[in-house]
Amino acid sequence: MKKIDLNSDLGEGFGKYKLGNDEEMMKYITSANIACGFHAGDPLIMERSVKLAIKHGVAIGAHPGFPDLMGFGRREIKVTTEEVRDYVIYQVGALLAFVRTLGGNMQHVKPHGALYNIACQDYKIAHAIARAVYDVDKELILVGLSNSQILKAGRKVGLKVASEAFADRTYMQDGSLLPRNVKGAVLDNVEQILDRALEIVEKGTITTVNGSKIEVEADTICVHSDTPKSVEITKKLKETLVRHGIKVERMSM
Amino acid sequence: MKKIDLNSDLGEGFGKYKLGNDEEMMKYITSANIACGFHAGDPLIMERSVKLAIKHGVAIGAHPGFPDLMGFGRREIKVTTEEVRDYVIYQVGALLAFVRTLGGNMQHVKPHGALYNIACQDYKIAHAIARAVYDVDKELILVGLSNSQILKAGRKVGLKVASEAFADRTYMQDGSLLPRNVKGAVLDNVEQILDRALEIVEKGTITTVNGSKIEVEADTICVHSDTPKSVEITKKLKETLVRHGIKVERMSM
Amino acid sequence: MKKIDLNSDLGEGFGKYKLGNDEEMMKYITSANIACGFHAGDPLIMERSVKLAIKHGVAIGAHPGFPDLMGFGRREIKVTTEEVRDYVIYQVGALLAFVRTLGGNMQHVKPHGALYNIACQDYKIAHAIARAVYDVDKELILVGLSNSQILKAGRKVGLKVASEAFADRTYMQDGSLLPRNVKGAVLDNVEQILDRALEIVEKGTITTVNGSKIEVEADTICVHSDTPKSVEITKKLKETLVRHGIKVERMSM
Amino acid sequence: MKKIDLNSDLGEGFGKYKLGNDEEMMKYITSANIACGFHAGDPLIMERSVKLAIKHGVAIGAHPGFPDLMGFGRREIKVTTEEVRDYVIYQVGALLAFVRTLGGNMQHVKPHGALYNIACQDYKIAHAIARAVYDVDKELILVGLSNSQILKAGRKVGLKVASEAFADRTYMQDGSLLPRNVKGAVLDNVEQILDRALEIVEKGTITTVNGSKIEVEADTICVHSDTPKSVEITKKLKETLVRHGIKVERMSM
């Protein structure tokens, strides 16, 4: 029986600011990537998000990003490997304290935004992240784009890794994602997203921007939490997967 | 044989900014309170500070403060108990990750600046801090001003506490400290500081601003790291205490 | 013919975060208080907000707050008069640059949140703000709560001032506002808000929390932009005022 | 008679943190680039720096940088031209308010750190900065590296520009600076620095990293304020220039 995890970025508000519908998303996903205060999230939101995940039986992951609230962690900052390493240790540690305080477990770490993109392409940065995660807790799963440098680095340092695929993002021919600021980067046609998700899970392929198919390995599919249709898409995605006999469960199962 | 711990606030730089002479201070103190990124400190400085403490055999403590880098955590912010609790969990967790990653242990938590002052006087805030520390790790020692609310709250939640006294700060008649922004709040006469430290450890008393003596219990004496004479004072203080047959060792011994 | 200004806090998003429905609010208000980057707002949002105000013929004001994005400027920070003064100069100056660059004029300054509350009660802080505003541009109008210290300070330094009243906030007997974190502080019954607004403008009185009436002087009524009913209330408020023969126009007219 | 301006980056502390010896530097330089709160500087330091410049008759410039206090504005952030434009307007406007409040004039704008480097090489970013400066005040002088894109963009939008050369930085063959993080990027041999400064002013050339000479146009020479020898170098540099019959005066003369 085929299985897949559904992950989503949650806890991405800050102070008075809200983002997405975390409470609803938690009903359908199996893994939550919780912001840690650098690109989004603050201590109160982190505690609330961890509580919510525990309440819904959703596996918890840290979602560390660049220290750039103004840019929501989506702008590349030219950092050193030492900076990246320490930013990851700091953020994962901060979230871990809430998780343990509330009696939960941390399942995984998935870098956010520009840090994710760089880590998928730059082995040195990927390795710095992987080492940091391993040093904090070697049982953590490192999540990254299918076939990317971060998975290679994760395996190298001895971590379990999870390959991630996107049903609602446009893929380039080389398996990378079309950057978010390019028109057409994020899909919003529900049927198309469901079809792509099924293709990913059942056939292990995805159709790229120029119409050809490439192979993708997928332990988890990322669903966005911050678009108007997020909840609807996630609900239907889960139902569709289940209807096709696919088991939807956390990546660590 | 009498014994005392010497603690100091370290790792209080930020980015390019340096503060104090941590490397020298580490030679004489027995416990280091390391800033956690809110009032001072950043991930790189935290890692460096933890390494330095381990290298010198100095016990490590977290030094959480208000989220106010511009005011160095010395300005009171009217926060709720929930906010205080989560700020402490976040900061202690972040430092803890560096400590564990580097193979060390965290001995204690001591709030910084305005958070310390409020926690000494306001039981509700003190209790929120104590609960947060207990929930993160119930073996941690909570450090606070002798006879203050924070020690009361720490004992109440089941933590070990350490009474702190200041040899270089002016005391009010009620045992509180003259606020830093008042002239004469911080002493810099070396001989006077040494005499006061001896009085604290040997007699358990301190002379207040109006000349009378009050009782102080002291498990640890705080030495400042950010004045021109800090290293000199700390070196002499340690020598003086040892010469008087007092054992200078970490509070957890 | 009676006249009144309708002011609202706008431009209070930050980075990816949005708050309120500025575009709709601009259709009904006559003065906009634009956040300046400390409690909310960032350079891009400030430029966008100024453009929007100019497009809608809405008078522009600076809305400086405490440097506390995490608390949205609603938490008191114990600052010195020198700090307050420089925080106001900095923020007003930053917004002024956008206003001039876009060919507009700045009409007024209204402190935000906790800074507003303190300035209404503490003459020294109020005076520091008033001096700062005067020094930046002595033609600016200083906006503050009817009968409060900030209006007194504004007049003292030679500024024009505008008395502000709130139709949707609960008043205490002494003319101050029930703090926001107290239940019942913000009203959301549309009819009640309209009635109170008319009472303010037509009779110069407001009913307090204990049912008695106190006098309020009002050059401007504040309407909130961040509640679900904000746009509806503001639209109806303007229509109601006009229907009662009251001229709704910017305070500087 | 040949003439040259001496500029230095000042006001680069933050909160409790100090950097450099501004008071001493002011005695020898003719133009000060004052940090505006993004990469360094806060409102109090800005006010103090502007006062100090006015007291010493030093011309005032704004020194806007990336919003990256943790990286001191020295790390490239991938921003859009719209972001750059608004960051510059915001920061220049904030400083301008202090300058006018204190009765001074702003002479120039010089981007800081990574923003400077990018603006020297990327015409689109350079143009966004130049437009922002022009829109705030078209009399401002835009300062940038000799022969770089920022001077080209400044002239294009109609600004006066000033060519800057560095006596204490290593030049590459193409006229760009060896990046700061490369060993040997910043020179500290006083005699060598003085010789290079004279060569720049008297011959209009500079010796590059591989020993050959290239032409540099220089209206102003940048002297660093944050090294142990800064004051000594600056004092000697001014004396040497004067002894060689070169007039040392602000760029706007």
mmCIF file of N, CA and C in Angstrom, chain C residues 32-75:
data_model
loop_
_atom_site.group_PDB
_atom_site.id
_atom_site.type_symbol
_atom_site.label_atom_id
_atom_site.label_comp_id
_atom_site.label_asym_id
_atom_site.label_seq_id
_atom_site.Cartn_x
_atom_site.Cartn_y
_atom_site.Cartn_z
ATOM 1 N N ALA C 32 -5.812 60.070 7.714
ATOM 2 C CA ALA C 32 -5.220 58.739 7.921
ATOM 3 C C ALA C 32 -3.975 58.864 8.792
ATOM 4 N N ASN C 33 -3.921 58.037 9.845
ATOM 5 C CA ASN C 33 -2.728 57.976 10.681
ATOM 6 C C ASN C 33 -1.894 56.795 10.182
ATOM 7 N N ILE C 34 -0.751 57.083 9.596
ATOM 8 C CA ILE C 34 0.023 56.033 8.929
ATOM 9 C C ILE C 34 1.193 55.579 9.799
ATOM 10 N N ALA C 35 1.241 54.265 10.047
ATOM 11 C CA ALA C 35 2.302 53.677 10.871
ATOM 12 C C ALA C 35 3.666 53.922 10.230
ATOM 13 N N CYS C 36 4.689 54.070 11.066
ATOM 14 C CA CYS C 36 6.002 54.546 10.613
ATOM 15 C C CYS C 36 7.133 53.542 10.805
ATOM 16 N N GLY C 37 6.809 52.252 11.007
ATOM 17 C CA GLY C 37 7.872 51.256 11.030
ATOM 18 C C GLY C 37 8.291 50.765 12.408
ATOM 19 N N PHE C 38 7.809 51.394 13.479
ATOM 20 C CA PHE C 38 8.239 50.936 14.808
ATOM 21 C C PHE C 38 7.256 49.911 15.393
ATOM 22 N N HIS C 39 5.981 50.260 15.445
ATOM 23 C CA HIS C 39 5.005 49.292 15.973
ATOM 24 C C HIS C 39 4.379 48.492 14.840
ATOM 25 N N ALA C 40 4.497 49.011 13.617
ATOM 26 C CA ALA C 40 3.912 48.408 12.418
ATOM 27 C C ALA C 40 4.357 49.259 11.240
ATOM 28 N N GLY C 41 4.069 48.760 10.028
ATOM 29 C CA GLY C 41 4.454 49.502 8.843
ATOM 30 C C GLY C 41 5.895 49.218 8.464
ATOM 31 N N ASP C 42 6.151 49.205 7.162
ATOM 32 C CA ASP C 42 7.531 49.124 6.682
ATOM 33 C C ASP C 42 7.628 50.095 5.507
ATOM 34 N N PRO C 43 8.823 50.342 4.998
ATOM 35 C CA PRO C 43 8.956 51.359 3.950
ATOM 36 C C PRO C 43 8.022 51.156 2.754
ATOM 37 N N LEU C 44 7.824 49.917 2.306
ATOM 38 C CA LEU C 44 6.956 49.701 1.143
ATOM 39 C C LEU C 44 5.503 50.002 1.476
ATOM 40 N N ILE C 45 5.092 49.586 2.648
ATOM 41 C CA ILE C 45 3.713 49.834 3.059
ATOM 42 C C ILE C 45 3.487 51.328 3.280
ATOM 43 N N MET C 46 4.490 52.015 3.806
ATOM 44 C CA MET C 46 4.364 53.452 4.012
ATOM 45 C C MET C 46 4.186 54.180 2.681
ATOM 46 N N GLU C 47 4.999 53.786 1.693
ATOM 47 C CA GLU C 47 4.854 54.434 0.383
ATOM 48 C C GLU C 47 3.462 54.161 -0.189
ATOM 49 N N ARG C 48 3.037 52.913 -0.092
ATOM 50 C CA ARG C 48 1.726 52.527 -0.637
ATOM 51 C C ARG C 48 0.593 53.289 0.078
ATOM 52 N N SER C 49 0.718 53.418 1.385
ATOM 53 C CA SER C 49 -0.329 54.081 2.169
ATOM 54 C C SER C 49 -0.412 55.566 1.836
ATOM 55 N N VAL C 50 0.740 56.183 1.680
ATOM 56 C CA VAL C 50 0.749 57.616 1.338
ATOM 57 C C VAL C 50 0.125 57.822 -0.033
ATOM 58 N N LYS C 51 0.489 56.945 -0.977
ATOM 59 C CA LYS C 51 -0.099 57.033 -2.329
ATOM 60 C C LYS C 51 -1.608 56.911 -2.276
ATOM 61 N N LEU C 52 -2.072 55.956 -1.490
ATOM 62 C CA LEU C 52 -3.495 55.673 -1.372
ATOM 63 C C LEU C 52 -4.229 56.878 -0.775
ATOM 64 N N ALA C 53 -3.635 57.480 0.243
ATOM 65 C CA ALA C 53 -4.249 58.656 0.873
ATOM 66 C C ALA C 53 -4.336 59.805 -0.119
ATOM 67 N N ILE C 54 -3.266 60.018 -0.858
ATOM 68 C CA ILE C 54 -3.268 61.114 -1.841
ATOM 69 C C ILE C 54 -4.339 60.857 -2.899
ATOM 70 N N LYS C 55 -4.410 59.615 -3.369
ATOM 71 C CA LYS C 55 -5.400 59.231 -4.391
ATOM 72 C C LYS C 55 -6.831 59.515 -3.920
ATOM 73 N N HIS C 56 -7.092 59.255 -2.638
ATOM 74 C CA HIS C 56 -8.441 59.430 -2.113
ATOM 75 C C HIS C 56 -8.665 60.810 -1.487
ATOM 76 N N GLY C 57 -7.677 61.682 -1.560
ATOM 77 C CA GLY C 57 -7.853 63.006 -0.974
ATOM 78 C C GLY C 57 -7.961 62.978 0.540
ATOM 79 N N VAL C 58 -7.371 61.980 1.151
ATOM 80 C CA VAL C 58 -7.399 61.856 2.610
ATOM 81 C C VAL C 58 -6.148 62.528 3.181
ATOM 82 N N ALA C 59 -6.331 63.336 4.228
ATOM 83 C CA ALA C 59 -5.194 64.021 4.839
ATOM 84 C C ALA C 59 -4.288 63.013 5.531
ATOM 85 N N ILE C 60 -2.978 63.281 5.479
ATOM 86 C CA ILE C 60 -1.980 62.325 5.968
ATOM 87 C C ILE C 60 -1.420 62.738 7.322
ATOM 88 N N GLY C 61 -1.337 61.771 8.219
ATOM 89 C CA GLY C 61 -0.699 62.002 9.511
ATOM 90 C C GLY C 61 0.291 60.905 9.819
ATOM 91 N N ALA C 62 1.292 61.243 10.634
ATOM 92 C CA ALA C 62 2.244 60.222 11.089
ATOM 93 C C ALA C 62 1.700 59.593 12.368
ATOM 94 N N HIS C 63 1.963 58.305 12.532
ATOM 95 C CA HIS C 63 1.408 57.544 13.647
ATOM 96 C C HIS C 63 2.569 56.819 14.350
ATOM 97 N N PRO C 64 3.427 57.588 15.014
ATOM 98 C CA PRO C 64 4.607 56.964 15.628
ATOM 99 C C PRO C 64 4.248 56.148 16.861
ATOM 100 N N GLY C 65 4.993 55.067 17.084
ATOM 101 C CA GLY C 65 4.725 54.195 18.231
ATOM 102 C C GLY C 65 6.013 53.735 18.885
ATOM 103 N N PHE C 66 5.870 52.892 19.876
ATOM 104 C CA PHE C 66 7.043 52.317 20.528
ATOM 105 C C PHE C 66 7.725 51.316 19.586
ATOM 106 N N PRO C 67 9.026 51.137 19.738
ATOM 107 C CA PRO C 67 9.748 50.148 18.908
ATOM 108 C C PRO C 67 9.439 48.742 19.409
ATOM 109 N N ASP C 68 8.263 48.248 19.098
ATOM 110 C CA ASP C 68 7.799 46.974 19.651
ATOM 111 C C ASP C 68 6.814 46.317 18.694
ATOM 112 N N LEU C 69 7.356 45.796 17.607
ATOM 113 C CA LEU C 69 6.523 45.139 16.607
ATOM 114 C C LEU C 69 5.830 43.917 17.211
ATOM 115 N N MET C 70 6.560 43.212 18.082
ATOM 116 C CA MET C 70 6.011 41.993 18.684
ATOM 117 C C MET C 70 4.763 42.304 19.516
ATOM 118 N N GLY C 71 4.715 43.480 20.106
ATOM 119 C CA GLY C 71 3.579 43.870 20.931
ATOM 120 C C GLY C 71 2.677 44.879 20.234
ATOM 121 N N PHE C 72 2.946 45.136 18.940
ATOM 122 C CA PHE C 72 2.155 46.064 18.140
ATOM 123 C C PHE C 72 2.075 47.449 18.814
ATOM 124 N N GLY C 73 3.104 47.798 19.565
ATOM 125 C CA GLY C 73 3.139 49.126 20.193
ATOM 126 C C GLY C 73 2.100 49.332 21.273
ATOM 127 N N ARG C 74 1.493 48.241 21.711
ATOM 128 C CA ARG C 74 0.418 48.390 22.704
ATOM 129 C C ARG C 74 0.871 48.117 24.140
ATOM 130 N N ARG C 75 2.161 47.866 24.311
ATOM 131 C CA ARG C 75 2.672 47.613 25.656
ATOM 132 C C ARG C 75 3.514 48.804 26.102
#
